[in-house]
Structures are given as C-alpha cells and as structure tokens.
Amino acid sequence: MDYKFTTKCIYGDNTNNTCENTGAISFPIYQTATFAHPGLGSSTGYDYSRLQNPTREQLENVVCSLENGFDALAFSSGMAAITALMELFHPGDHVISGNDLYGGSIRLFNHINRKNQITFDFIDTSKDDIEKHITPSTKAIFIETPTNPMMNVTDIRKVASIARKHGLLFIVDNTFLSPYFQNPLDLGADVVVHSGTKFMGGHNDTLAGFIVVNSKELSEKLRFIFKTVGSGLAPFDSWLILRGIKTLAIRLERQQQNAFAIVQWLLTNEKVKNVYYPGLPDHPGYEISKLQSSGFGSMLTFEVESADLARHILGSVKLIRFAESLGGVETLITYPITQTHADVSDEDREKNGITETILRISVGIEDISDLINDLAQAF
C-alpha cells in the first residue's frame, strides 16, 4: 500500500515487520553484538551488528521510505555518513562542491579528503556556472540546499541535468529541510545525505547520519564500505531516531510556523540589517524553493548592526539557548564564525558573508510569544 508521509514516519512502507513477531508497538532495541546461527549453512538473516541489526534495519527502512530511495544506511553521525560516502572516490578524482556548506563538511574535504589526493572546487552552486568547473577527472557534485548558514538555494533539477549530461554522481545534503519538505532523489539526485542528529531525531539527544541512494549499484558499493569501516548506528541510537521520526511531520509544521513569525518580527527590528530565509518573497531562491520544496523550513539567519550587539544577544537570551546543532524541539541560536564554521578560513567566511554580525537560529516548537519576548529582551 502507498502510505502518506505522516504514516510512513511511523511504519515506513511495511506495517508487518518480519523481524518483530511479539506484537510490540514500539520496535524493540536489539542490544546485541552478535547473532547465533541455527546450524552450519543456515542463518536468521543476522550475523553481527556491525553488518546488520534489526533495530537499525527498521530505521533504515523508514528513512528510505521517506526519501523514496532504493536503500538507506544509518551511520553514527552525519559526518560519519559523509566520510563513508567519500570512500567512493579515488586519488586524482575531482569533486565540485558548494562553497557555503556546514563547516564540518568543508573541514573533511580540505583536511582528510585532500590528503587522500581528492581535489575540490568550491563554488556558489546557486548561481555559478557549474559546467565551467567540470574537468575530465570530475566525478561528483556535492551541494547543500538551503545552505548552512546563508540559506542559498540551488536548483536541484538543473544540477541533476548537468550531472546526468556529464556522467557525474550528484549528492545533496538535505539536512536543513528533511524529507518532509524536500526529496532530492525525486528531483534527480543520486545520493541524499542527512545529519540525522537534527530534524530526524528532533530532540537533541543523540547523533546519527544517513545516506540514501537511488540504485542497487550504489547500495552495494556503500554497503561494502559500511561494513568495512564500521561506523553503523548503534541499536539504542537507532531506536531514539525511530522514535523521533514518528513526530517529524508535526514538528516541522510547528517549527516552520514559528520561523515565519520570528522572521516577520526580525524584519521590523531596526537593529537587524538583513534576514536570510527562503520563505521571503524577495529571497533569490524563493521561486526555486516553491518548485522543488513543499516548505521553507525552520532555519533562518540574520545580520545585526554590530558585532557587539551579536555578542550581547548571545549572552542575553534566556529561553533560547546559545548552542550548536539544529532541528530539535528547542530553539537554538548559533554564532557561525566561532562555532559551526570556526575551521573555515577567514577569507572564505568573508566571501560567503559569514561575519561577526551573523547569527543563525534553529526554531523549535515553543510558544511563539515566548520566543519573540525572549528575542526582544535579548536585543
């Protein structure tokens, strides 16, 4: 049966999981490292939890269903997922990447993958000519949309067309919108990655990462890497993310509603110079967002009149917490220049607009009047 999204958040595509025969409503945590075999040459289908575990398998089935993929793999963190993904490439390969990515991705590319002789061009994929950067050694295009933290929007269908034309792997980090608001595989991407720590888990209580692929070939390659490098998600953490995903749709609706209200409040504040949110009609990516996404999400970035004011706000919020991460039910405010993008060079931060006056908010599900009152007193 073809279930709707909110139903798939709870069951995936399979309401009768063959691993679970006790009738438990909450899928059990199979907290075991290994599995016994009935005899030589026979198996229950499970051997060792690094390879497969029923709790993680259930989570992977749900995530695969939400992204309309062929297969999904659950990792110990978002960065573990991207690290494993980069093992698809070889020395001498070239990757075209967005220039406004999560700082951890940039750190991985520049300090680990470059060491392994993979080369990168970092460009603004929302407006630069991607084809101009393609060389005979180019193997992939890697983007975030919207980007972290400047909320630039890239046309996924357009980039997918370029990737197909040149035989390139097309990878989309879909963390900011989650599969509830955006499904890159449906738009032509080959691979979707997520920091499951964020909206998927939704409660700031565990780490996780996902790779979702559109083909058997990619699944087989990544499953081999997955079992070899050993960064699969543990059973208890798999259960926590399963529990979080059950409320993904209703959380995202409330978070987006709150985000719109905060954006409108910020726009009326004379101490705010710019607000970056794809849901604003004057945002450069607004029309593209309407075509490729079903919502604008709950991430927003804004620029205040001075660095002193930015630091004052960070030290003055009470209900909103000054913390890294995003996507949880709690509203968090982040200072990208010293937190998420501290390892990005000053030159690259400046080029992307990440300055001492930039703040990023991940909007939660609190009462909106409490959030706005907290911002007002912090200002």
mmCIF file of C-alpha atoms in Angstrom:
data_model
loop_
_atom_site.group_PDB
_atom_site.id
_atom_site.type_symbol
_atom_site.label_atom_id
_atom_site.label_comp_id
_atom_site.label_asym_id
_atom_site.label_seq_id
_atom_site.Cartn_x
_atom_site.Cartn_y
_atom_site.Cartn_z
ATOM 1 C CA MET A 1 0.000 0.000 0.000
ATOM 2 C CA ASP A 2 1.206 3.506 -0.827
ATOM 3 C CA TYR A 3 1.075 5.291 2.525
ATOM 4 C CA LYS A 4 1.171 9.058 3.012
ATOM 5 C CA PHE A 5 4.198 10.740 4.574
ATOM 6 C CA THR A 6 2.943 11.048 8.148
ATOM 7 C CA THR A 7 2.004 7.357 8.179
ATOM 8 C CA LYS A 8 5.404 6.375 6.740
ATOM 9 C CA CYS A 9 7.075 8.305 9.580
ATOM 10 C CA ILE A 10 5.673 5.669 11.927
ATOM 11 C CA TYR A 11 5.791 2.493 9.848
ATOM 12 C CA GLY A 12 7.853 3.097 6.721
ATOM 13 C CA ASP A 13 6.377 1.041 3.878
ATOM 14 C CA ASN A 14 5.956 -2.091 5.970
ATOM 15 C CA THR A 15 3.470 -2.334 8.839
ATOM 16 C CA ASN A 16 4.267 -6.040 9.383
ATOM 17 C CA ASN A 17 7.994 -6.284 10.025
ATOM 18 C CA THR A 18 9.081 -9.898 9.749
ATOM 19 C CA CYS A 19 11.818 -9.485 12.395
ATOM 20 C CA GLU A 20 9.384 -8.480 15.096
ATOM 21 C CA ASN A 21 6.860 -11.183 15.995
ATOM 22 C CA THR A 22 5.945 -10.250 19.586
ATOM 23 C CA GLY A 23 3.405 -7.596 18.661
ATOM 24 C CA ALA A 24 5.446 -4.816 20.280
ATOM 25 C CA ILE A 25 4.126 -1.410 19.193
ATOM 26 C CA SER A 26 7.465 0.279 19.847
ATOM 27 C CA PHE A 27 10.045 -1.524 17.746
ATOM 28 C CA PRO A 28 12.438 -3.344 20.118
ATOM 29 C CA ILE A 29 16.058 -2.420 20.752
ATOM 30 C CA TYR A 30 18.121 -5.419 19.686
ATOM 31 C CA GLN A 31 21.021 -4.660 22.004
ATOM 32 C CA THR A 32 23.305 -7.416 20.857
ATOM 33 C CA ALA A 33 26.700 -7.505 19.189
ATOM 34 C CA THR A 34 26.255 -10.885 17.509
ATOM 35 C CA PHE A 35 23.588 -13.415 16.491
ATOM 36 C CA ALA A 36 23.543 -17.208 16.832
ATOM 37 C CA HIS A 37 23.119 -19.436 13.793
ATOM 38 C CA PRO A 38 20.678 -22.374 13.813
ATOM 39 C CA GLY A 39 23.370 -24.532 12.203
ATOM 40 C CA LEU A 40 26.122 -24.624 9.648
ATOM 41 C CA GLY A 41 24.997 -23.012 6.423
ATOM 42 C CA SER A 42 21.818 -21.555 7.916
ATOM 43 C CA SER A 43 21.172 -18.092 9.315
ATOM 44 C CA THR A 44 18.439 -15.968 10.827
ATOM 45 C CA GLY A 45 19.462 -13.256 8.382
ATOM 46 C CA TYR A 46 21.594 -11.550 11.010
ATOM 47 C CA ASP A 47 25.226 -12.249 11.818
ATOM 48 C CA TYR A 48 26.935 -9.314 13.535
ATOM 49 C CA SER A 49 25.591 -5.870 14.440
ATOM 50 C CA ARG A 50 28.312 -4.054 12.524
ATOM 51 C CA LEU A 51 26.815 -5.600 9.382
ATOM 52 C CA GLN A 52 23.127 -5.555 10.229
ATOM 53 C CA ASN A 53 20.884 -5.191 13.260
ATOM 54 C CA PRO A 54 17.063 -5.378 13.271
ATOM 55 C CA THR A 55 16.591 -2.022 15.047
ATOM 56 C CA ARG A 56 18.916 -0.198 12.666
ATOM 57 C CA GLU A 57 17.376 -2.051 9.722
ATOM 58 C CA GLN A 58 13.899 -0.839 10.719
ATOM 59 C CA LEU A 59 15.195 2.725 10.910
ATOM 60 C CA GLU A 60 16.861 2.410 7.511
ATOM 61 C CA ASN A 61 13.626 1.112 6.019
ATOM 62 C CA VAL A 62 11.688 4.089 7.383
ATOM 63 C CA VAL A 63 14.233 6.653 6.165
ATOM 64 C CA CYS A 64 14.449 5.001 2.752
ATOM 65 C CA SER A 65 10.668 5.174 2.510
ATOM 66 C CA LEU A 66 10.589 8.871 3.448
ATOM 67 C CA GLU A 67 13.186 9.771 0.790
ATOM 68 C CA ASN A 68 11.697 7.442 -1.856
ATOM 69 C CA GLY A 69 15.068 5.743 -2.232
ATOM 70 C CA PHE A 70 16.380 2.298 -3.146
ATOM 71 C CA ASP A 71 18.333 1.857 0.094
ATOM 72 C CA ALA A 72 19.268 3.846 3.197
ATOM 73 C CA LEU A 73 22.237 3.371 5.517
ATOM 74 C CA ALA A 74 22.303 4.662 9.101
ATOM 75 C CA PHE A 75 25.618 5.927 10.496
ATOM 76 C CA SER A 76 26.909 7.040 13.882
ATOM 77 C CA SER A 77 26.791 10.725 12.830
ATOM 78 C CA GLY A 78 26.223 12.919 9.812
ATOM 79 C CA MET A 79 29.961 13.325 9.381
ATOM 80 C CA ALA A 80 30.455 9.551 9.566
ATOM 81 C CA ALA A 81 27.966 9.239 6.708
ATOM 82 C CA ILE A 82 29.775 11.797 4.531
ATOM 83 C CA THR A 83 33.165 10.288 5.417
ATOM 84 C CA ALA A 84 31.987 6.867 4.232
ATOM 85 C CA LEU A 85 30.459 8.403 1.111
ATOM 86 C CA MET A 86 33.781 9.979 0.164
ATOM 87 C CA GLU A 87 35.329 6.490 0.122
ATOM 88 C CA LEU A 88 33.617 6.050 -3.247
ATOM 89 C CA PHE A 89 36.335 8.273 -4.732
ATOM 90 C CA HIS A 90 39.980 7.611 -5.581
ATOM 91 C CA PRO A 91 43.218 9.647 -5.653
ATOM 92 C CA GLY A 92 43.048 12.082 -8.550
ATOM 93 C CA ASP A 93 39.247 12.352 -8.543
ATOM 94 C CA HIS A 94 37.741 15.830 -8.571
ATOM 95 C CA VAL A 95 34.547 16.961 -6.793
ATOM 96 C CA ILE A 96 32.612 20.181 -7.370
ATOM 97 C CA SER A 97 31.197 21.344 -4.052
ATOM 98 C CA GLY A 98 29.038 24.151 -2.786
ATOM 99 C CA ASN A 99 31.084 26.823 -1.030
ATOM 100 C CA ASP A 100 28.560 27.535 1.743
ATOM 101 C CA LEU A 101 28.446 24.163 3.487
ATOM 102 C CA TYR A 102 28.400 23.075 7.096
ATOM 103 C CA GLY A 103 31.917 23.734 8.376
ATOM 104 C CA GLY A 104 32.464 20.080 9.275
ATOM 105 C CA SER A 105 31.979 19.056 5.649
ATOM 106 C CA ILE A 106 34.477 21.667 4.491
ATOM 107 C CA ARG A 107 36.944 20.500 7.171
ATOM 108 C CA LEU A 108 36.586 16.898 5.992
ATOM 109 C CA PHE A 109 37.094 17.818 2.342
ATOM 110 C CA ASN A 110 40.070 20.113 2.961
ATOM 111 C CA HIS A 111 41.952 18.174 5.617
ATOM 112 C CA ILE A 112 41.096 14.498 5.115
ATOM 113 C CA ASN A 113 39.984 14.014 1.521
ATOM 114 C CA ARG A 114 42.600 16.386 0.058
ATOM 115 C CA LYS A 115 45.239 14.388 1.974
ATOM 116 C CA ASN A 116 43.934 11.375 0.062
ATOM 117 C CA GLN A 117 44.508 13.324 -3.181
ATOM 118 C CA ILE A 118 40.870 14.100 -3.955
ATOM 119 C CA THR A 119 40.578 17.656 -5.290
ATOM 120 C CA PHE A 120 37.738 20.138 -4.882
ATOM 121 C CA ASP A 121 36.361 23.277 -6.465
ATOM 122 C CA PHE A 122 34.173 25.228 -4.020
ATOM 123 C CA ILE A 123 31.645 27.362 -5.890
ATOM 124 C CA ASP A 124 28.293 29.050 -5.347
ATOM 125 C CA THR A 125 26.083 26.363 -6.888
ATOM 126 C CA SER A 126 23.054 28.650 -6.596
ATOM 127 C CA LYS A 127 24.386 30.964 -9.320
ATOM 128 C CA ASP A 128 27.848 29.976 -10.633
ATOM 129 C CA ASP A 129 28.353 28.166 -13.950
ATOM 130 C CA ILE A 130 28.899 24.596 -12.756
ATOM 131 C CA GLU A 131 29.863 23.244 -16.168
ATOM 132 C CA LYS A 132 32.789 25.661 -16.341
ATOM 133 C CA HIS A 133 34.395 23.751 -13.450
ATOM 134 C CA ILE A 134 33.936 20.236 -14.868
ATOM 135 C CA THR A 135 37.183 18.528 -15.880
ATOM 136 C CA PRO A 136 37.991 15.019 -17.169
ATOM 137 C CA SER A 137 38.683 13.952 -13.569
ATOM 138 C CA THR A 138 35.416 15.326 -12.140
ATOM 139 C CA LYS A 139 33.368 12.537 -10.553
ATOM 140 C CA ALA A 140 30.695 14.250 -8.462
ATOM 141 C CA ILE A 141 28.784 17.383 -7.499
ATOM 142 C CA PHE A 142 28.059 17.882 -3.788
ATOM 143 C CA ILE A 143 25.579 20.542 -2.636
ATOM 144 C CA GLU A 144 23.514 21.685 0.314
ATOM 145 C CA THR A 145 20.251 23.466 -0.341
ATOM 146 C CA PRO A 146 19.368 25.611 1.503
ATOM 147 C CA THR A 147 22.957 26.218 2.529
ATOM 148 C CA ASN A 148 24.396 26.487 6.016
ATOM 149 C CA PRO A 149 24.271 29.205 7.228
ATOM 150 C CA MET A 150 23.480 31.720 4.449
ATOM 151 C CA MET A 151 20.359 29.942 3.162
ATOM 152 C CA ASN A 152 21.302 29.972 -0.532
ATOM 153 C CA VAL A 153 19.022 27.821 -2.689
ATOM 154 C CA THR A 154 20.303 25.683 -5.578
ATOM 155 C CA ASP A 155 18.055 24.410 -8.363
ATOM 156 C CA ILE A 156 18.261 20.645 -7.813
ATOM 157 C CA ARG A 157 16.648 19.712 -11.140
ATOM 158 C CA LYS A 158 19.080 21.944 -13.048
ATOM 159 C CA VAL A 159 22.149 20.484 -11.345
ATOM 160 C CA ALA A 160 20.777 16.950 -11.823
ATOM 161 C CA SER A 161 20.532 17.619 -15.547
ATOM 162 C CA ILE A 162 24.158 18.796 -15.653
ATOM 163 C CA ALA A 163 25.288 15.752 -13.643
ATOM 164 C CA ARG A 164 23.490 13.328 -15.979
ATOM 165 C CA LYS A 165 24.894 15.059 -19.058
ATOM 166 C CA HIS A 166 28.467 14.592 -17.816
ATOM 167 C CA GLY A 167 28.036 11.230 -16.057
ATOM 168 C CA LEU A 168 28.641 12.652 -12.571
ATOM 169 C CA LEU A 169 27.383 11.472 -9.199
ATOM 170 C CA PHE A 170 25.014 14.085 -7.767
ATOM 171 C CA ILE A 171 24.907 14.318 -3.948
ATOM 172 C CA VAL A 172 22.538 16.534 -1.938
ATOM 173 C CA ASP A 173 22.785 17.239 1.782
ATOM 174 C CA ASN A 174 19.100 17.529 2.702
ATOM 175 C CA THR A 175 19.558 18.134 6.442
ATOM 176 C CA PHE A 176 18.021 21.630 6.589
ATOM 177 C CA LEU A 177 14.647 20.699 5.063
ATOM 178 C CA SER A 178 14.414 16.972 5.890
ATOM 179 C CA PRO A 179 12.435 14.573 3.685
ATOM 180 C CA TYR A 180 9.223 16.208 4.884
ATOM 181 C CA PHE A 181 9.859 19.393 2.913
ATOM 182 C CA GLN A 182 12.216 18.166 0.157
ATOM 183 C CA ASN A 183 13.021 14.911 -1.669
ATOM 184 C CA PRO A 184 16.148 15.379 -3.811
ATOM 185 C CA LEU A 185 16.053 11.852 -5.268
ATOM 186 C CA ASP A 186 12.680 12.663 -6.837
ATOM 187 C CA LEU A 187 14.307 15.735 -8.408
ATOM 188 C CA GLY A 188 17.177 13.820 -9.997
ATOM 189 C CA ALA A 189 19.839 13.431 -7.280
ATOM 190 C CA ASP A 190 21.680 10.108 -6.954
ATOM 191 C CA VAL A 191 22.519 10.337 -3.246
ATOM 192 C CA VAL A 192 20.960 12.157 -0.290
ATOM 193 C CA VAL A 193 22.804 12.655 2.987
ATOM 194 C CA HIS A 194 21.396 13.750 6.340
ATOM 195 C CA SER A 195 22.657 14.592 9.746
ATOM 196 C CA GLY A 196 20.003 12.507 11.476
ATOM 197 C CA THR A 197 21.001 14.256 14.703
ATOM 198 C CA LYS A 198 18.958 17.226 13.515
ATOM 199 C CA PHE A 199 15.329 17.112 12.330
ATOM 200 C CA MET A 200 15.117 13.323 12.056
ATOM 201 C CA GLY A 201 15.927 12.791 15.726
ATOM 202 C CA GLY A 202 14.406 16.120 16.652
ATOM 203 C CA HIS A 203 15.191 16.090 20.373
ATOM 204 C CA ASN A 204 18.905 16.938 20.644
ATOM 205 C CA ASP A 205 19.540 13.670 22.462
ATOM 206 C CA THR A 206 21.650 11.552 20.106
ATOM 207 C CA LEU A 207 23.831 11.596 16.979
ATOM 208 C CA ALA A 208 23.061 9.898 13.664
ATOM 209 C CA GLY A 209 23.684 10.202 9.940
ATOM 210 C CA PHE A 210 22.098 8.787 6.796
ATOM 211 C CA ILE A 211 22.944 8.056 3.197
ATOM 212 C CA VAL A 212 20.012 7.310 0.892
ATOM 213 C CA VAL A 213 20.711 6.094 -2.658
ATOM 214 C CA ASN A 214 18.671 5.631 -5.808
ATOM 215 C CA SER A 215 20.249 2.463 -7.220
ATOM 216 C CA LYS A 216 21.319 -1.088 -6.450
ATOM 217 C CA GLU A 217 24.842 -0.342 -7.699
ATOM 218 C CA LEU A 218 25.372 2.500 -5.204
ATOM 219 C CA SER A 219 23.759 0.449 -2.438
ATOM 220 C CA GLU A 220 26.174 -2.444 -2.959
ATOM 221 C CA LYS A 221 29.235 -0.191 -3.051
ATOM 222 C CA LEU A 222 28.232 1.689 0.083
ATOM 223 C CA ARG A 223 27.126 -1.426 1.978
ATOM 224 C CA PHE A 224 30.642 -2.824 1.447
ATOM 225 C CA ILE A 225 32.185 0.422 2.755
ATOM 226 C CA PHE A 226 29.660 0.472 5.605
ATOM 227 C CA LYS A 227 30.577 -2.968 6.942
ATOM 228 C CA THR A 228 34.291 -2.369 6.381
ATOM 229 C CA VAL A 229 34.751 0.990 8.134
ATOM 230 C CA GLY A 230 32.366 0.075 10.966
ATOM 231 C CA SER A 231 30.537 3.354 11.518
ATOM 232 C CA GLY A 232 26.990 1.998 11.632
ATOM 233 C CA LEU A 233 24.495 3.424 14.085
ATOM 234 C CA ALA A 234 24.152 1.539 17.389
ATOM 235 C CA PRO A 235 20.834 -0.162 18.276
ATOM 236 C CA PHE A 236 19.795 2.205 21.070
ATOM 237 C CA ASP A 237 20.561 5.307 18.992
ATOM 238 C CA SER A 238 18.649 3.753 16.095
ATOM 239 C CA TRP A 239 15.658 3.395 18.394
ATOM 240 C CA LEU A 240 15.918 7.025 19.529
ATOM 241 C CA ILE A 241 15.896 8.239 15.921
ATOM 242 C CA LEU A 242 12.991 5.912 15.097
ATOM 243 C CA ARG A 243 11.066 7.453 17.962
ATOM 244 C CA GLY A 244 11.955 10.970 16.833
ATOM 245 C CA ILE A 245 10.883 10.407 13.224
ATOM 246 C CA LYS A 246 7.381 9.449 14.349
ATOM 247 C CA THR A 247 6.664 13.140 15.028
ATOM 248 C CA LEU A 248 8.771 14.602 12.196
ATOM 249 C CA ALA A 249 5.860 15.957 10.174
ATOM 250 C CA ILE A 250 4.007 17.623 13.020
ATOM 251 C CA ARG A 251 7.230 19.050 14.495
ATOM 252 C CA LEU A 252 8.272 20.555 11.166
ATOM 253 C CA GLU A 253 4.887 22.208 10.676
ATOM 254 C CA ARG A 254 5.036 23.896 14.092
ATOM 255 C CA GLN A 255 8.700 24.844 13.686
ATOM 256 C CA GLN A 256 8.085 26.411 10.283
ATOM 257 C CA GLN A 257 5.093 28.325 11.628
ATOM 258 C CA ASN A 258 7.253 29.714 14.431
ATOM 259 C CA ALA A 259 10.059 30.537 11.990
ATOM 260 C CA PHE A 260 7.759 32.629 9.824
ATOM 261 C CA ALA A 261 6.655 34.611 12.878
ATOM 262 C CA ILE A 262 10.246 35.247 14.020
ATOM 263 C CA VAL A 263 11.248 36.306 10.502
ATOM 264 C CA GLN A 264 8.438 38.869 10.443
ATOM 265 C CA TRP A 265 9.487 40.187 13.852
ATOM 266 C CA LEU A 266 13.130 40.480 12.789
ATOM 267 C CA LEU A 267 12.125 42.385 9.660
ATOM 268 C CA THR A 268 10.561 45.105 11.825
ATOM 269 C CA ASN A 269 13.605 45.425 14.098
ATOM 270 C CA GLU A 270 15.706 48.457 13.192
ATOM 271 C CA LYS A 271 18.832 46.791 14.611
ATOM 272 C CA VAL A 272 18.564 43.938 12.071
ATOM 273 C CA LYS A 273 20.249 44.679 8.734
ATOM 274 C CA ASN A 274 19.321 41.505 6.806
ATOM 275 C CA VAL A 275 17.207 38.399 7.232
ATOM 276 C CA TYR A 276 18.072 35.293 5.201
ATOM 277 C CA TYR A 277 15.110 32.926 4.862
ATOM 278 C CA PRO A 278 13.961 31.187 1.645
ATOM 279 C CA GLY A 279 10.320 31.799 2.538
ATOM 280 C CA LEU A 280 10.655 35.546 1.957
ATOM 281 C CA PRO A 281 9.362 36.570 -1.499
ATOM 282 C CA ASP A 282 12.441 38.755 -2.074
ATOM 283 C CA HIS A 283 14.857 35.893 -1.324
ATOM 284 C CA PRO A 284 16.762 34.984 -4.541
ATOM 285 C CA GLY A 285 15.814 31.327 -4.107
ATOM 286 C CA TYR A 286 12.145 31.854 -3.292
ATOM 287 C CA GLU A 287 10.690 30.794 -6.659
ATOM 288 C CA ILE A 288 13.015 27.779 -6.959
ATOM 289 C CA SER A 289 12.116 26.734 -3.425
ATOM 290 C CA LYS A 290 8.424 26.770 -4.295
ATOM 291 C CA LEU A 291 9.114 24.490 -7.270
ATOM 292 C CA GLN A 292 11.305 21.910 -5.518
ATOM 293 C CA SER A 293 10.233 22.010 -1.857
ATOM 294 C CA SER A 294 6.903 21.736 -0.078
ATOM 295 C CA GLY A 295 8.023 24.150 2.659
ATOM 296 C CA PHE A 296 10.743 26.588 3.648
ATOM 297 C CA GLY A 297 11.793 25.009 6.931
ATOM 298 C CA SER A 298 12.669 26.452 10.307
ATOM 299 C CA MET A 299 16.272 27.567 9.807
ATOM 300 C CA LEU A 300 16.964 31.275 9.471
ATOM 301 C CA THR A 301 19.981 33.546 9.551
ATOM 302 C CA PHE A 302 20.079 37.256 10.278
ATOM 303 C CA GLU A 303 22.599 40.066 10.398
ATOM 304 C CA VAL A 304 22.619 42.666 13.170
ATOM 305 C CA GLU A 305 24.091 46.163 13.130
ATOM 306 C CA SER A 306 27.280 45.344 15.056
ATOM 307 C CA ALA A 307 29.451 42.545 16.416
ATOM 308 C CA ASP A 308 28.913 43.923 19.921
ATOM 309 C CA LEU A 309 25.161 43.505 19.531
ATOM 310 C CA ALA A 310 25.576 39.946 18.241
ATOM 311 C CA ARG A 311 27.676 39.020 21.287
ATOM 312 C CA HIS A 312 25.223 40.783 23.588
ATOM 313 C CA ILE A 313 22.301 38.772 22.184
ATOM 314 C CA LEU A 314 24.187 35.505 22.638
ATOM 315 C CA GLY A 315 24.806 36.314 26.273
ATOM 316 C CA SER A 316 21.306 37.613 26.962
ATOM 317 C CA VAL A 317 18.897 35.014 25.593
ATOM 318 C CA LYS A 318 17.201 33.021 28.347
ATOM 319 C CA LEU A 319 14.632 30.663 26.832
ATOM 320 C CA ILE A 320 16.528 30.349 23.544
ATOM 321 C CA ARG A 321 19.804 28.521 24.116
ATOM 322 C CA PHE A 322 23.194 29.574 22.739
ATOM 323 C CA ALA A 323 24.299 26.205 21.353
ATOM 324 C CA GLU A 324 25.421 24.414 18.230
ATOM 325 C CA SER A 325 23.240 21.984 16.298
ATOM 326 C CA LEU A 326 19.740 22.433 14.940
ATOM 327 C CA GLY A 327 16.453 20.740 14.182
ATOM 328 C CA GLY A 328 15.368 19.908 17.729
ATOM 329 C CA VAL A 329 12.228 20.932 19.573
ATOM 330 C CA GLU A 330 14.298 23.504 21.485
ATOM 331 C CA THR A 331 15.124 26.809 19.774
ATOM 332 C CA LEU A 332 18.887 27.311 19.472
ATOM 333 C CA ILE A 333 20.915 30.339 18.413
ATOM 334 C CA THR A 334 24.371 29.841 16.906
ATOM 335 C CA TYR A 335 27.332 32.095 16.119
ATOM 336 C CA PRO A 336 28.714 30.513 12.909
ATOM 337 C CA ILE A 337 32.014 32.421 12.932
ATOM 338 C CA THR A 338 33.135 30.747 16.182
ATOM 339 C CA GLN A 339 31.038 27.568 16.138
ATOM 340 C CA THR A 340 29.867 25.739 13.015
ATOM 341 C CA HIS A 341 32.347 27.499 10.700
ATOM 342 C CA ALA A 342 35.296 28.140 13.011
ATOM 343 C CA ASP A 343 37.590 25.947 10.870
ATOM 344 C CA VAL A 344 36.706 27.739 7.631
ATOM 345 C CA SER A 345 39.334 30.295 6.554
ATOM 346 C CA ASP A 346 38.708 33.969 7.260
ATOM 347 C CA GLU A 347 38.827 34.660 3.528
ATOM 348 C CA ASP A 348 36.202 32.044 2.685
ATOM 349 C CA ARG A 349 33.934 33.087 5.549
ATOM 350 C CA GLU A 350 34.112 36.715 4.445
ATOM 351 C CA LYS A 351 33.411 35.761 0.832
ATOM 352 C CA ASN A 352 30.279 33.862 1.891
ATOM 353 C CA GLY A 353 29.064 36.663 4.154
ATOM 354 C CA ILE A 354 29.741 34.850 7.432
ATOM 355 C CA THR A 355 30.889 37.749 9.597
ATOM 356 C CA GLU A 356 30.877 38.745 13.264
ATOM 357 C CA THR A 357 27.393 40.201 12.819
ATOM 358 C CA ILE A 358 25.758 36.982 11.548
ATOM 359 C CA LEU A 359 23.568 34.813 13.799
ATOM 360 C CA ARG A 360 21.710 31.599 12.918
ATOM 361 C CA ILE A 361 18.548 30.347 14.597
ATOM 362 C CA SER A 362 17.076 26.857 14.561
ATOM 363 C CA VAL A 363 13.468 27.464 15.552
ATOM 364 C CA GLY A 364 11.789 24.984 17.880
ATOM 365 C CA ILE A 365 8.213 24.261 18.947
ATOM 366 C CA GLU A 366 7.899 26.578 21.964
ATOM 367 C CA ASP A 367 5.054 29.082 22.193
ATOM 368 C CA ILE A 368 5.884 31.788 19.670
ATOM 369 C CA SER A 369 5.086 34.641 22.052
ATOM 370 C CA ASP A 370 7.677 33.305 24.500
ATOM 371 C CA LEU A 371 10.301 33.102 21.757
ATOM 372 C CA ILE A 372 9.678 36.626 20.492
ATOM 373 C CA ASN A 373 9.620 38.038 24.022
ATOM 374 C CA ASP A 374 12.990 36.391 24.676
ATOM 375 C CA LEU A 375 14.464 37.852 21.498
ATOM 376 C CA ALA A 376 13.073 41.276 22.352
ATOM 377 C CA GLN A 377 14.634 41.335 25.819
ATOM 378 C CA ALA A 378 17.923 39.998 24.396
ATOM 379 C CA PHE A 379 18.072 42.832 21.850
#
